PDB file of C-alpha atoms and ligand atoms in Angstrom:
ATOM      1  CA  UNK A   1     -14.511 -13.993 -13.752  1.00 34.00           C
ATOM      2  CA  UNK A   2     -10.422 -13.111 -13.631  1.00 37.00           C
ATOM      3  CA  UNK A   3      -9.303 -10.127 -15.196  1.00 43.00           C
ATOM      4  CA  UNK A   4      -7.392 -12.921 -17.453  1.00 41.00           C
ATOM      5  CA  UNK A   5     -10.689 -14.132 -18.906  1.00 45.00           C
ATOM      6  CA  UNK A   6     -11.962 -10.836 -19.274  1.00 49.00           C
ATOM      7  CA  UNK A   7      -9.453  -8.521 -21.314  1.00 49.00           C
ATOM      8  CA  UNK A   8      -9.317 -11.989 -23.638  1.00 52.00           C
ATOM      9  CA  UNK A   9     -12.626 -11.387 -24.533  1.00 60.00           C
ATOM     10  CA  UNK A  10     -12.032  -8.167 -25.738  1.00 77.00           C
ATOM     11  CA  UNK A  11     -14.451  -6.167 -23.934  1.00 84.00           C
ATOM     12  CA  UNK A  12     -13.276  -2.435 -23.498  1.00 88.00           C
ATOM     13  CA  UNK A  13     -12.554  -1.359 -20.233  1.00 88.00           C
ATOM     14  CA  UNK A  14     -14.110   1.757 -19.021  1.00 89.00           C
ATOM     15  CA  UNK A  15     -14.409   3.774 -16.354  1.00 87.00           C
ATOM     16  CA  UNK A  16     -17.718   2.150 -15.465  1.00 88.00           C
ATOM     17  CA  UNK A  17     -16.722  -1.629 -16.268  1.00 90.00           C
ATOM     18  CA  UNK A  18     -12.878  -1.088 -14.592  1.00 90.00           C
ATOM     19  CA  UNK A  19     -13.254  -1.601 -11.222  1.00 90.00           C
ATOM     20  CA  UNK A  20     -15.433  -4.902 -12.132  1.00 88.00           C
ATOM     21  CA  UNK A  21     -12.230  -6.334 -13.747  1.00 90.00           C
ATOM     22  CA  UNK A  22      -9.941  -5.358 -10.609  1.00 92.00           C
ATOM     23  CA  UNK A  23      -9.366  -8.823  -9.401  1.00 90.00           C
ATOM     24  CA  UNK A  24      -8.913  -8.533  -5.439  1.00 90.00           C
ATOM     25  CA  UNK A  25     -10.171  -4.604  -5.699  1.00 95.00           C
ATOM     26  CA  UNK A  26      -6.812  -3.497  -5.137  1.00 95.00           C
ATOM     27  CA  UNK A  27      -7.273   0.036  -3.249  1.00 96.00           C
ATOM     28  CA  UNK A  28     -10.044  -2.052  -1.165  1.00 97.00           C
ATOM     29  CA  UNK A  29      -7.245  -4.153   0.496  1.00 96.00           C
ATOM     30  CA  UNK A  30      -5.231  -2.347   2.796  1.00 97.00           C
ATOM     31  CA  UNK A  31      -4.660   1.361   4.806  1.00 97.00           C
ATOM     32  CA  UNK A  32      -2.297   3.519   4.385  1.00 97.00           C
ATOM     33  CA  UNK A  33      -0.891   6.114   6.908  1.00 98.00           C
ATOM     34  CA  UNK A  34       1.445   9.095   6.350  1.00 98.00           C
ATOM     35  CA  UNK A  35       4.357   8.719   8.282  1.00 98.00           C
ATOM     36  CA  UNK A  36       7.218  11.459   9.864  1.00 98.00           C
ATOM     37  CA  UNK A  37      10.246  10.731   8.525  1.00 98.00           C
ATOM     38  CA  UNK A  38      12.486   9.163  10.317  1.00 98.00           C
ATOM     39  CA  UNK A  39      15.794  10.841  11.562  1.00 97.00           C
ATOM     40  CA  UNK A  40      16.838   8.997  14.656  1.00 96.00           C
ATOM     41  CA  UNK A  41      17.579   6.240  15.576  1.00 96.00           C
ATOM     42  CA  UNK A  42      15.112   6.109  17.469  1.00 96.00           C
ATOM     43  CA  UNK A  43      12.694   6.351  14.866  1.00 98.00           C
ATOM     44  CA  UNK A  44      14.217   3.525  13.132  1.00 98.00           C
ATOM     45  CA  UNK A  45      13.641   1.440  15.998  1.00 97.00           C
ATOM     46  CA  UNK A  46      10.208   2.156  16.006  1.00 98.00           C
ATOM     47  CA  UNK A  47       9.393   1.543  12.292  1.00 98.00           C
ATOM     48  CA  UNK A  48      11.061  -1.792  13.105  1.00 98.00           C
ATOM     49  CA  UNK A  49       8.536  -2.063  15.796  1.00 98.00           C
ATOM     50  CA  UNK A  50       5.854  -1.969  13.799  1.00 98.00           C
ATOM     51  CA  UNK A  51       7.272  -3.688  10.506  1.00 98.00           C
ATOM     52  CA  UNK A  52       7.791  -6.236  12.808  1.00 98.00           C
ATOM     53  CA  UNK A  53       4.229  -7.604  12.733  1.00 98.00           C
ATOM     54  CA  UNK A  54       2.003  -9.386  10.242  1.00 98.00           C
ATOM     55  CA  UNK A  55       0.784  -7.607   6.935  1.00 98.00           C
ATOM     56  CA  UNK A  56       2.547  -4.112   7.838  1.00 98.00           C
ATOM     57  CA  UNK A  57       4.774  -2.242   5.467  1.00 98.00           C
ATOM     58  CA  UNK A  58       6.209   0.348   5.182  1.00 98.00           C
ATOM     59  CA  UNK A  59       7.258   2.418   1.932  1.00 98.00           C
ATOM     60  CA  UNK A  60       8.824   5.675   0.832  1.00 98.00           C
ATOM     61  CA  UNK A  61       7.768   7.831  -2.390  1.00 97.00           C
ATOM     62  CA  UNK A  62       8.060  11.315  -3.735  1.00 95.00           C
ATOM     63  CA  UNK A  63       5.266  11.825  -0.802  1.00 96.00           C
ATOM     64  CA  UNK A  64       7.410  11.066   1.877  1.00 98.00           C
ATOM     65  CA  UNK A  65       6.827   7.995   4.267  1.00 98.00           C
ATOM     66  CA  UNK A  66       3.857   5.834   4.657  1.00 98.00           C
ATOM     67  CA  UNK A  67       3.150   2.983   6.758  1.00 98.00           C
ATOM     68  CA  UNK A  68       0.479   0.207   4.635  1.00 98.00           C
ATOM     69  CA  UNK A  69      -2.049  -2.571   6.632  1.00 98.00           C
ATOM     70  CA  UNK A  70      -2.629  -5.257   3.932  1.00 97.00           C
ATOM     71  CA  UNK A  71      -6.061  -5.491   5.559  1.00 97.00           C
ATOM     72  CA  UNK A  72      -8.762  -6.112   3.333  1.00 97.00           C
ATOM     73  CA  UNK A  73     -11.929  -4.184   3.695  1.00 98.00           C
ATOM     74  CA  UNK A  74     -15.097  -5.646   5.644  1.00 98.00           C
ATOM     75  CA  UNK A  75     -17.398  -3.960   3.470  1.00 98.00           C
ATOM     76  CA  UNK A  76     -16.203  -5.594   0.188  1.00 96.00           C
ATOM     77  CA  UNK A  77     -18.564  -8.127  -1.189  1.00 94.00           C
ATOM     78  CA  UNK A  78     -17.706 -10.922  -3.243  1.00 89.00           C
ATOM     79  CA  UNK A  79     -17.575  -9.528  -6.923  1.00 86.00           C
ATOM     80  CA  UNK A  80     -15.794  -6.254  -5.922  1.00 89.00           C
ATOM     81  CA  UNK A  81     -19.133  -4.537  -4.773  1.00 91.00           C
ATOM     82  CA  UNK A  82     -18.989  -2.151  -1.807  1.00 94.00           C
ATOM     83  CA  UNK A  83     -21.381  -3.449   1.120  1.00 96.00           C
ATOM     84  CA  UNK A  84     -22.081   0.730   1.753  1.00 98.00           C
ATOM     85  CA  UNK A  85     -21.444   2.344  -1.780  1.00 95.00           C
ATOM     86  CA  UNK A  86     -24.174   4.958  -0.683  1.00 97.00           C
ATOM     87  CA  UNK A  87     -22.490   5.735   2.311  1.00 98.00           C
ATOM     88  CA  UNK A  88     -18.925   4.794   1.612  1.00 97.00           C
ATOM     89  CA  UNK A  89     -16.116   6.962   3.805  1.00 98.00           C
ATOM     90  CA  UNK A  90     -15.412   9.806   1.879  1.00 98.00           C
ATOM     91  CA  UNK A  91     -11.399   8.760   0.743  1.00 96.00           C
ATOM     92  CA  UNK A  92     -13.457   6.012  -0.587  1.00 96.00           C
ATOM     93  CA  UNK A  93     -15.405   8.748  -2.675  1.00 96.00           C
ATOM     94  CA  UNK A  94     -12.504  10.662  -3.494  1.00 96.00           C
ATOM     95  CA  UNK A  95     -10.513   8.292  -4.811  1.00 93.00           C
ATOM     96  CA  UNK A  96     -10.538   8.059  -9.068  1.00 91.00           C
ATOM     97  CA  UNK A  97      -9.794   4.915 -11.044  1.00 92.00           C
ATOM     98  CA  UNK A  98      -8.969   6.865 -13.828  1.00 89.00           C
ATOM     99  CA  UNK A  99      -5.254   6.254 -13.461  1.00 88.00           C
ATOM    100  CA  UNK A 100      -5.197   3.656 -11.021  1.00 92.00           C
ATOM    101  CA  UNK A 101      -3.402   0.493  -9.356  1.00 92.00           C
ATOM    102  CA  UNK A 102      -4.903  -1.563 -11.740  1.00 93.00           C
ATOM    103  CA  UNK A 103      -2.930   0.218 -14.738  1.00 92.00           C
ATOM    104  CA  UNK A 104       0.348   0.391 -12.660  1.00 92.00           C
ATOM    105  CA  UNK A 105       1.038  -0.979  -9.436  1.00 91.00           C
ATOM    106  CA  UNK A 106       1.873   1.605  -6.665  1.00 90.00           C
ATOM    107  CA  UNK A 107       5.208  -0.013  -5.805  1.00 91.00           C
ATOM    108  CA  UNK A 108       6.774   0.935  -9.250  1.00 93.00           C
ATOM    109  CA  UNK A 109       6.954   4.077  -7.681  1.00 93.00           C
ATOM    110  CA  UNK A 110       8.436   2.908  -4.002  1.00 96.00           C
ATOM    111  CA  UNK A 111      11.865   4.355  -3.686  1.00 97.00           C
ATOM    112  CA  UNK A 112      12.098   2.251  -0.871  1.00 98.00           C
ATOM    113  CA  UNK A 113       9.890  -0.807   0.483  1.00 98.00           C
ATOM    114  CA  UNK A 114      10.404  -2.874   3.429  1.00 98.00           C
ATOM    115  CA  UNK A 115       7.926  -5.773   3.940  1.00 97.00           C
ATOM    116  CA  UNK A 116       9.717  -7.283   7.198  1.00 98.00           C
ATOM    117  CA  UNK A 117      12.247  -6.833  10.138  1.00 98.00           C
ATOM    118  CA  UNK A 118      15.097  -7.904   8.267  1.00 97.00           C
ATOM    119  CA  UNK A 119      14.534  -5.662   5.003  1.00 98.00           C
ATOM    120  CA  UNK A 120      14.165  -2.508   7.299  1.00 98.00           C
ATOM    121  CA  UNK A 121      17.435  -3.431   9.433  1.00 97.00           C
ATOM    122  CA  UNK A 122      19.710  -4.323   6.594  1.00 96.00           C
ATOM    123  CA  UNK A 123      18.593  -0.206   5.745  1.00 97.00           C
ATOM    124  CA  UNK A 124      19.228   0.477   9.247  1.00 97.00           C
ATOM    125  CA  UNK A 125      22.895  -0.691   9.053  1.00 95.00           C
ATOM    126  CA  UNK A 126      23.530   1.142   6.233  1.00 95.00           C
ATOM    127  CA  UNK A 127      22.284   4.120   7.281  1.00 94.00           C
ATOM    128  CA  UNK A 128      23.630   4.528  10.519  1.00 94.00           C
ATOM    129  CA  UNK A 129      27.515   3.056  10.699  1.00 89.00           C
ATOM    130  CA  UNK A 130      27.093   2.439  14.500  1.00 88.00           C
ATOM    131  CA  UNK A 131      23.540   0.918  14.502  1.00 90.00           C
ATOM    132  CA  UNK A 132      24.805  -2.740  16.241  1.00 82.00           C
ATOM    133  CA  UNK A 133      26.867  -0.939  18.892  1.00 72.00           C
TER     134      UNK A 133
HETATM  135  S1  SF4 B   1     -10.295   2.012  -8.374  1.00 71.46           S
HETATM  136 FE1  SF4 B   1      -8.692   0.902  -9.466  1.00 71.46          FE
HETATM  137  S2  SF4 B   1      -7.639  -0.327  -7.898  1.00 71.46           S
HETATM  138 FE2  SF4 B   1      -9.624   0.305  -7.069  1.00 71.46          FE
HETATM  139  S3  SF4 B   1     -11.036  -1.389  -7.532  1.00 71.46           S
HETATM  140 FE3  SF4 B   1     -11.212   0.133  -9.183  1.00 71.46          FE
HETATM  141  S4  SF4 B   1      -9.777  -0.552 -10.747  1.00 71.46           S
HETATM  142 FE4  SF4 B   1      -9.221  -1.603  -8.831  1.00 71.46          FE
HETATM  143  S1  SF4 B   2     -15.894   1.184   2.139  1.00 71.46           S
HETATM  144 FE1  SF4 B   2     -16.318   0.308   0.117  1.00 71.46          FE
HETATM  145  S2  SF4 B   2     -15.118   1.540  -1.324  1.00 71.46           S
HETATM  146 FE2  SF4 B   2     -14.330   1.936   0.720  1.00 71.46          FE
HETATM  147  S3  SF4 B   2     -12.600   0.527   0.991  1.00 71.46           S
HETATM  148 FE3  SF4 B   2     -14.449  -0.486   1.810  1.00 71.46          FE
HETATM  149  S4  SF4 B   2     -15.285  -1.676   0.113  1.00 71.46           S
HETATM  150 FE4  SF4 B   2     -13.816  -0.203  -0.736  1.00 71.46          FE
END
């Protein structure tokens, strides 16, 4: 059942029930990485590099810079369930849907997001004047 169906029946989300009306199990579907941040251009080269291939992404935040896999986890079974709840990685344990993705998606608080080459290089000529030369 879709979160849709779910909140129209009125049932009251809880800590317990939340994660059950995650559709997709957001923080299930991807890996994030801390990143330096980038000076150079050589540095910009490289985060075009690896922006450059399939379901990479890079953001910034009041954190600093993070590279994202939209990978989906192996363990996640159909209904949201973890495949090794009892012996789930410990990020996995650590990590509280109290204030979550599903009440606000993380990229509300990107300053900056760049999903491709050409999203990262349009920054890259702004940044540096010279970049094409
Ligand atoms: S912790 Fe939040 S984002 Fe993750 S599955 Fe539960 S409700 Fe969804
Ligand atoms: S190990 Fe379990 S809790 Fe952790 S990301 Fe995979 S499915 Fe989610």
């Amino acid at each position: 059942m879709t979160l849709k169906n779910k909140s129209s029946l009125n049932v009251k989300i809880t800590p317990e029930n939340k994660c059950s009306f995650c559709h997709g199990s957001k923080c299930c579907s991807y890996v994030t990485e801390a990143l330096e941040t980038p000076r150079s251009k050589y540095d910009y080269e490289h985060l075009l590099w690896q922006v450059s291939h399939e379901n990479v992404q890079i953001y910034k935040d009041d954190e600093g810079w993070t590279i994202m896999f939209q990978s989906k986890c192996t363990h996640l079974q159909q209904g949201g369930r973890c495949g090794i709840y009892e012996v789930r990685p410990q990020i996995c344990r650590d990590h509280d849907n109290d204030y979550c993705e599903y009440d606000e998606p993380a990229e509300k608080s990107f300053e900056l997001f760049f999903n491709d080459y050409e999203s990262l290089h349009k920054h890259c000529k702004k940044r540096f004047k010279k970049w094409d030369r």
